XYZ file of C-alpha atoms in Angstrom:
428
model
C 76.872 114.240 87.940
C 80.325 112.617 87.987
C 83.273 114.785 89.010
C 86.804 114.553 87.603
C 89.010 114.979 90.659
C 92.498 116.359 91.126
C 95.050 114.280 89.168
C 98.432 112.977 90.228
C 101.273 113.218 87.716
C 104.823 111.879 87.895
C 107.746 112.276 85.526
C 110.967 110.214 85.561
C 114.219 111.501 87.012
C 116.325 111.566 83.815
C 116.122 114.934 82.043
C 117.155 116.083 78.576
C 117.017 119.743 77.575
C 116.275 121.159 74.164
C 119.880 122.238 73.710
C 121.077 118.714 74.511
C 118.552 117.348 72.009
C 119.810 119.720 69.316
C 123.424 118.752 70.041
C 122.523 115.067 69.694
C 120.764 115.719 66.388
C 123.836 117.532 65.074
C 126.108 114.686 66.196
C 123.981 111.718 65.137
C 122.702 113.167 61.866
C 125.483 115.460 60.741
C 125.177 114.359 57.107
C 121.366 114.402 56.974
C 120.201 116.492 54.024
C 117.357 118.035 56.053
C 119.305 118.651 59.268
C 118.799 122.468 59.215
C 115.039 121.919 58.848
C 114.997 119.341 61.651
C 116.901 121.662 64.005
C 114.525 124.503 63.244
C 111.454 122.322 63.839
C 112.789 121.070 67.164
C 113.513 124.637 68.298
C 109.968 125.642 67.328
C 108.345 122.943 69.472
C 108.709 125.115 72.542
C 109.858 122.067 74.525
C 112.501 123.240 76.995
C 113.099 119.847 78.601
C 111.728 116.315 78.765
C 111.897 113.494 81.282
C 113.026 109.974 80.343
C 112.791 106.614 82.113
C 116.431 105.837 81.230
C 119.632 107.853 80.872
C 120.028 109.164 77.343
C 122.828 106.666 76.595
C 120.434 103.767 77.214
C 117.598 105.525 75.408
C 119.674 105.837 72.236
C 120.621 102.157 72.294
C 118.161 99.661 70.859
C 118.416 96.199 72.432
C 115.386 94.903 70.512
C 111.615 95.002 70.769
C 111.429 92.297 73.450
C 113.852 94.073 75.778
C 112.144 97.413 75.184
C 108.719 95.995 76.020
C 110.082 94.211 79.088
C 111.447 97.548 80.223
C 108.066 99.154 79.623
C 106.325 96.598 81.840
C 108.900 96.890 84.609
C 108.813 100.686 84.611
C 105.004 100.749 84.615
C 104.781 98.423 87.615
C 107.384 100.453 89.481
C 105.976 103.910 88.775
C 102.190 103.565 88.627
C 101.405 102.624 92.280
C 102.492 105.914 93.881
C 100.594 107.944 91.301
C 97.462 105.859 91.822
C 97.772 106.276 95.599
C 98.026 110.052 95.270
C 95.065 110.272 92.866
C 92.904 108.198 95.216
C 93.943 110.424 98.103
C 92.898 113.526 96.184
C 89.454 111.971 95.645
C 89.117 110.862 99.262
C 88.745 107.230 98.240
C 90.365 103.863 98.875
C 91.147 101.228 96.224
C 88.079 99.224 97.261
C 85.857 102.199 96.349
C 86.834 102.004 92.654
C 84.427 100.186 90.302
C 86.270 100.669 86.984
C 89.943 101.069 86.092
C 90.673 102.619 82.695
C 94.306 102.263 81.661
C 95.600 104.075 78.587
C 98.977 103.746 76.904
C 100.354 103.674 73.381
C 104.044 103.088 74.157
C 104.132 99.447 75.261
C 102.009 96.316 75.289
C 100.890 93.943 78.024
C 98.382 91.102 78.086
C 96.834 90.768 80.591
C 96.671 94.534 80.789
C 98.276 96.513 83.572
C 94.728 96.763 84.950
C 94.863 93.097 86.001
C 98.190 93.622 87.773
C 96.807 96.690 89.534
C 93.729 94.842 90.769
C 95.858 91.959 92.048
C 98.476 94.111 93.742
C 97.073 97.499 94.704
C 94.028 96.610 96.782
C 91.218 96.908 94.246
C 88.226 94.579 94.493
C 88.273 91.464 92.331
C 85.005 92.542 90.666
C 86.518 95.844 89.529
C 85.852 96.298 85.827
C 88.795 96.785 83.456
C 89.042 98.948 80.359
C 92.486 99.021 78.689
C 92.805 101.454 75.762
C 95.907 100.978 73.630
C 95.389 102.420 70.161
C 94.056 105.946 70.513
C 97.464 107.521 71.046
C 97.386 111.059 72.385
C 93.575 111.152 72.210
C 93.352 108.360 74.775
C 93.558 110.671 77.786
C 90.351 112.380 76.705
C 88.794 109.046 75.721
C 89.559 107.557 79.146
C 87.843 110.440 80.918
C 84.856 110.144 78.593
C 84.485 106.394 79.092
C 84.796 106.854 82.851
C 82.110 109.543 82.620
C 79.830 107.198 80.643
C 80.361 104.419 83.189
C 79.484 106.654 86.126
C 76.313 107.783 84.355
C 75.340 104.179 83.659
C 76.053 103.177 87.265
C 75.121 106.160 89.456
C 77.348 106.476 92.475
C 80.139 104.393 90.965
C 83.749 105.585 90.842
C 86.276 105.159 88.043
C 90.058 105.483 88.040
C 91.892 106.701 84.944
C 95.585 105.817 84.587
C 97.812 107.047 81.740
C 101.258 105.476 81.419
C 103.391 106.771 78.566
C 107.081 105.995 78.065
C 107.529 107.546 74.628
C 111.326 107.318 74.846
C 111.073 103.505 74.644
C 109.758 103.947 71.096
C 112.906 105.708 69.858
C 114.015 104.185 66.543
C 117.599 105.088 65.571
C 117.192 103.961 61.954
C 114.152 106.123 61.190
C 115.508 109.228 59.527
C 112.389 110.890 58.145
C 111.927 114.521 59.104
C 108.727 113.680 60.994
C 110.427 111.000 63.052
C 113.479 113.155 63.808
C 111.119 115.898 64.958
C 109.329 113.449 67.247
C 112.692 112.573 68.821
C 112.765 116.132 70.159
C 109.089 116.408 71.058
C 107.890 113.456 73.148
C 108.517 112.815 76.823
C 107.639 110.237 79.485
C 105.082 110.536 82.276
C 102.556 108.651 84.385
C 99.268 110.226 85.472
C 96.083 109.192 87.234
C 92.773 110.745 88.266
C 89.494 109.594 89.731
C 86.103 110.244 88.164
C 83.952 110.168 91.249
C 80.233 109.399 90.979
C 77.479 111.223 92.806
C 77.855 108.904 95.841
C 80.371 106.335 97.030
C 81.732 106.933 100.500
C 84.952 105.295 101.631
C 84.411 101.600 102.290
C 81.052 101.436 100.485
C 82.408 99.896 97.311
C 81.353 103.073 95.524
C 78.013 101.623 94.401
C 75.354 102.377 96.974
C 75.357 106.180 96.825
C 75.644 106.569 100.590
C 77.683 109.207 102.324
C 77.872 111.492 99.313
C 80.171 114.444 99.778
C 80.942 117.452 97.644
C 84.281 117.085 95.918
C 86.335 119.651 94.065
C 86.967 119.252 90.367
C 85.251 119.307 86.997
C 81.647 118.197 86.998
C 81.444 116.267 83.724
C 78.291 117.203 81.830
C 78.633 116.019 78.237
C 81.172 114.291 76.027
C 81.630 113.481 72.372
C 84.013 112.202 69.726
C 84.867 113.279 66.221
C 86.850 111.489 63.506
C 88.198 113.421 60.526
C 87.484 111.195 57.484
C 90.340 109.690 55.482
C 93.154 110.733 57.823
C 94.046 107.279 59.179
C 97.630 107.442 57.919
C 98.390 110.955 59.228
C 99.406 109.679 62.682
C 100.179 105.983 62.828
C 102.385 103.193 64.050
C 104.106 100.707 61.815
C 104.826 97.598 63.894
C 108.133 96.105 62.768
C 110.760 93.774 64.191
C 112.269 96.630 66.166
C 108.937 97.725 67.652
C 106.635 100.677 67.146
C 107.686 103.079 64.409
C 105.931 106.426 64.696
C 104.599 107.913 61.458
C 103.762 111.621 61.385
C 102.334 113.316 58.299
C 103.274 116.919 57.572
C 99.548 117.785 57.417
C 99.000 117.024 61.129
C 99.816 120.556 62.422
C 96.885 121.891 60.371
C 94.247 119.534 61.770
C 92.597 122.136 64.007
C 90.817 123.471 60.948
C 88.878 120.181 60.897
C 88.704 119.531 64.644
C 87.825 122.957 66.042
C 84.313 122.842 64.504
C 83.674 119.613 66.433
C 84.369 121.435 69.710
C 82.106 124.290 68.616
C 79.270 121.936 67.670
C 79.408 119.904 70.884
C 79.427 123.051 72.996
C 76.514 124.514 71.025
C 74.447 121.357 71.576
C 74.912 121.974 75.290
C 73.965 125.643 74.987
C 77.520 126.947 75.228
C 79.909 128.990 73.153
C 83.186 127.084 72.711
C 85.046 130.374 72.377
C 83.732 131.802 75.636
C 84.705 129.197 78.214
C 86.447 129.899 81.496
C 89.111 127.192 81.138
C 90.568 124.982 78.417
C 92.469 121.721 78.982
C 93.546 120.426 75.588
C 96.187 118.105 74.237
C 99.453 119.911 73.545
C 100.677 118.080 70.468
C 102.765 121.086 69.540
C 102.598 124.893 69.544
C 100.960 125.046 66.101
C 98.048 122.930 67.369
C 97.436 125.344 70.238
C 97.939 128.443 68.086
C 95.483 127.244 65.436
C 92.885 126.104 67.947
C 93.054 129.512 69.599
C 92.575 131.191 66.225
C 89.591 129.029 65.245
C 87.902 129.434 68.627
C 88.837 133.124 68.824
C 90.370 132.835 72.291
C 93.571 134.479 73.593
C 96.809 132.501 73.787
C 96.624 132.577 77.588
C 93.558 130.321 77.435
C 95.877 127.372 76.762
C 98.508 128.284 79.357
C 98.211 124.949 81.189
C 98.737 122.917 78.014
C 101.618 125.164 76.935
C 103.291 124.742 80.309
C 103.053 120.958 79.989
C 104.588 121.122 76.512
C 107.409 123.393 77.686
C 108.332 121.490 80.836
C 107.556 117.868 79.880
C 107.176 117.779 76.093
C 104.327 115.921 74.445
C 103.511 113.222 77.028
C 100.797 111.681 74.845
C 97.639 110.605 76.706
C 98.879 112.130 79.978
C 98.827 115.730 78.672
C 95.197 116.508 79.525
C 95.648 115.191 83.075
C 98.770 117.272 83.593
C 96.995 120.354 82.243
C 94.219 119.697 84.776
C 96.822 119.331 87.536
C 98.133 122.782 86.655
C 94.622 124.250 86.791
C 94.295 122.894 90.331
C 97.707 124.223 91.326
C 96.825 127.683 90.032
C 93.981 127.660 92.546
C 91.113 126.634 90.294
C 88.410 128.850 88.788
C 85.327 130.103 90.599
C 82.640 127.507 91.333
C 80.357 127.183 88.312
C 83.060 128.191 85.803
C 82.665 126.231 82.570
C 85.333 124.636 80.421
C 86.395 122.224 77.714
C 88.756 119.265 77.931
C 89.910 117.691 74.673
C 92.405 115.087 73.512
C 93.566 114.821 69.899
C 95.221 111.816 68.307
C 95.391 109.277 65.495
C 92.375 108.827 63.356
C 92.464 111.927 63.234
C 90.336 111.791 66.397
C 89.115 114.285 68.969
C 87.715 113.218 72.355
C 85.908 116.148 73.959
C 84.390 116.816 77.388
C 82.310 119.730 78.643
C 82.111 120.478 82.326
C 81.925 123.021 85.096
C 83.959 123.620 88.227
C 82.423 122.393 91.442
C 83.309 122.493 95.110
C 85.411 125.015 96.989
C 88.565 126.304 95.428
C 91.600 124.097 96.145
C 94.463 125.416 98.254
C 96.352 128.282 96.653
C 99.790 127.490 95.184
C 101.683 129.000 98.129
C 99.787 126.805 100.593
C 100.372 123.810 98.348
C 104.112 124.408 98.168
C 104.308 124.784 101.949
C 102.561 121.444 102.396
C 104.841 119.759 99.869
C 107.899 121.092 101.679
C 106.963 118.977 104.678
C 107.145 115.693 102.742
C 109.979 113.341 103.590
C 112.443 112.944 100.766
C 112.576 109.245 99.900
C 115.309 108.053 97.534
C 113.996 106.586 94.307
C 116.762 104.066 93.802
C 120.186 103.547 95.338
C 122.567 106.138 93.953
C 119.857 107.861 91.911
C 118.341 111.321 92.401
C 115.196 111.369 94.526
C 112.157 111.161 92.251
C 108.836 112.635 93.213
C 105.385 112.945 91.764
C 104.612 116.318 90.223
C 102.780 117.529 93.315
C 105.736 116.603 95.540
C 104.856 113.134 96.852
C 107.861 110.798 96.919
C 107.802 107.691 94.761
C 109.073 105.478 97.560
C 105.947 105.465 99.737
C 102.265 106.116 99.317
C 98.810 105.460 100.672
C 98.932 101.963 99.234
C 102.090 101.014 101.097
C 105.654 100.466 99.855
C 106.334 101.116 96.198
C 109.184 99.492 94.351
C 112.060 101.483 92.916
C 112.320 101.509 89.168
C 114.588 98.872 87.651
C 118.141 100.068 87.212
C 119.522 97.062 85.348
C 120.577 97.283 81.696
C 117.940 96.862 78.967
C 119.118 93.397 77.977
C 118.549 91.871 81.417
C 115.527 93.431 83.066
C 113.718 91.607 85.860
C 110.035 92.442 86.040
C 109.458 93.604 89.615
C 106.938 92.092 91.978
C 105.051 94.184 94.470
C 104.913 93.336 98.164
C 101.551 92.485 99.683
C 99.302 95.497 100.089
C 96.905 95.848 103.007
C 93.316 95.650 101.848
């Protein structure tokens, strides 16, 4: 069965704390009739800090949809390569071993997709299949894993790469003053994540399709997946595309959606002979604390069951499709459960949609956190951009170099004049 390997996650170097967010809300919306409610809702998110691709002064400015989207493309091309390199390294694979690239994002638009740029520039084979997913929002992380799982079942021994690239701060709309939108201004953060779904075979250099040289890898053995759509909820989470870009719409009923979605997790688990409330680990989308609280209540599991998702929410905010991958990263860094431990991975998003995976832990336990930190301490600190703080992936790898060769620094020019970077030739 396919195995979801250790992810790589990176967050940008610009940080905003909850207190800074509250101060901005008080300053920018001093005369807003619902300001006390907005401040209370932001405090209740549990988000201590978030990471942004730009300084807050640039984030608050709006140079227009074209400039925003140009920034999105430039940032994606600058930040994705190092994360991809780290994810491939975790899986013990090279770019040429990947048969499918699934790219998910709901915060910018490119055509051709970033998948085409990755294949051309990062050493993937020209016959690598592409699957861009752009309109599933926060559920897309779960959907990407599920589609990669399906692909590896259809093509035994194949390998798939999942990449989530979310720059939520580029969707900030200063003229949207609804309570839901003001809440989202204090909830969402930016991140890039990647992970390999490795098939039953596929040794390095084999192209991942002949099943030779199979080795046991550590991660979640994916066993079953499913989807569920709550009828007549299409307008609960939505985008309105206007001249200024994507305008996020959030209905006040969204926090209560676990009442409709939790039964879908229970049913899928039951069809696989499992009890959804008696799993060893849970990796679920952290849309907000109420989502996690309600899911815990409906599944009858303790709050600690969602500690990885809560940690992501606290330290990074809601990073959309990347949440489930970051929660998985934290499971690895905790040391991983015992081999054979069972669990659920689920992403929730617009629709209202749930994308659910069932799996079990396989392979030896990964290195314990103390060993991991000691290894990270030996990494060379590579500056991210001239005059900027060094930026590193979440596991400690510097942005500036990686297994795929040199990686460009992120653009540091103003929004209104952003060159899209080109990547130097990569050894194949």
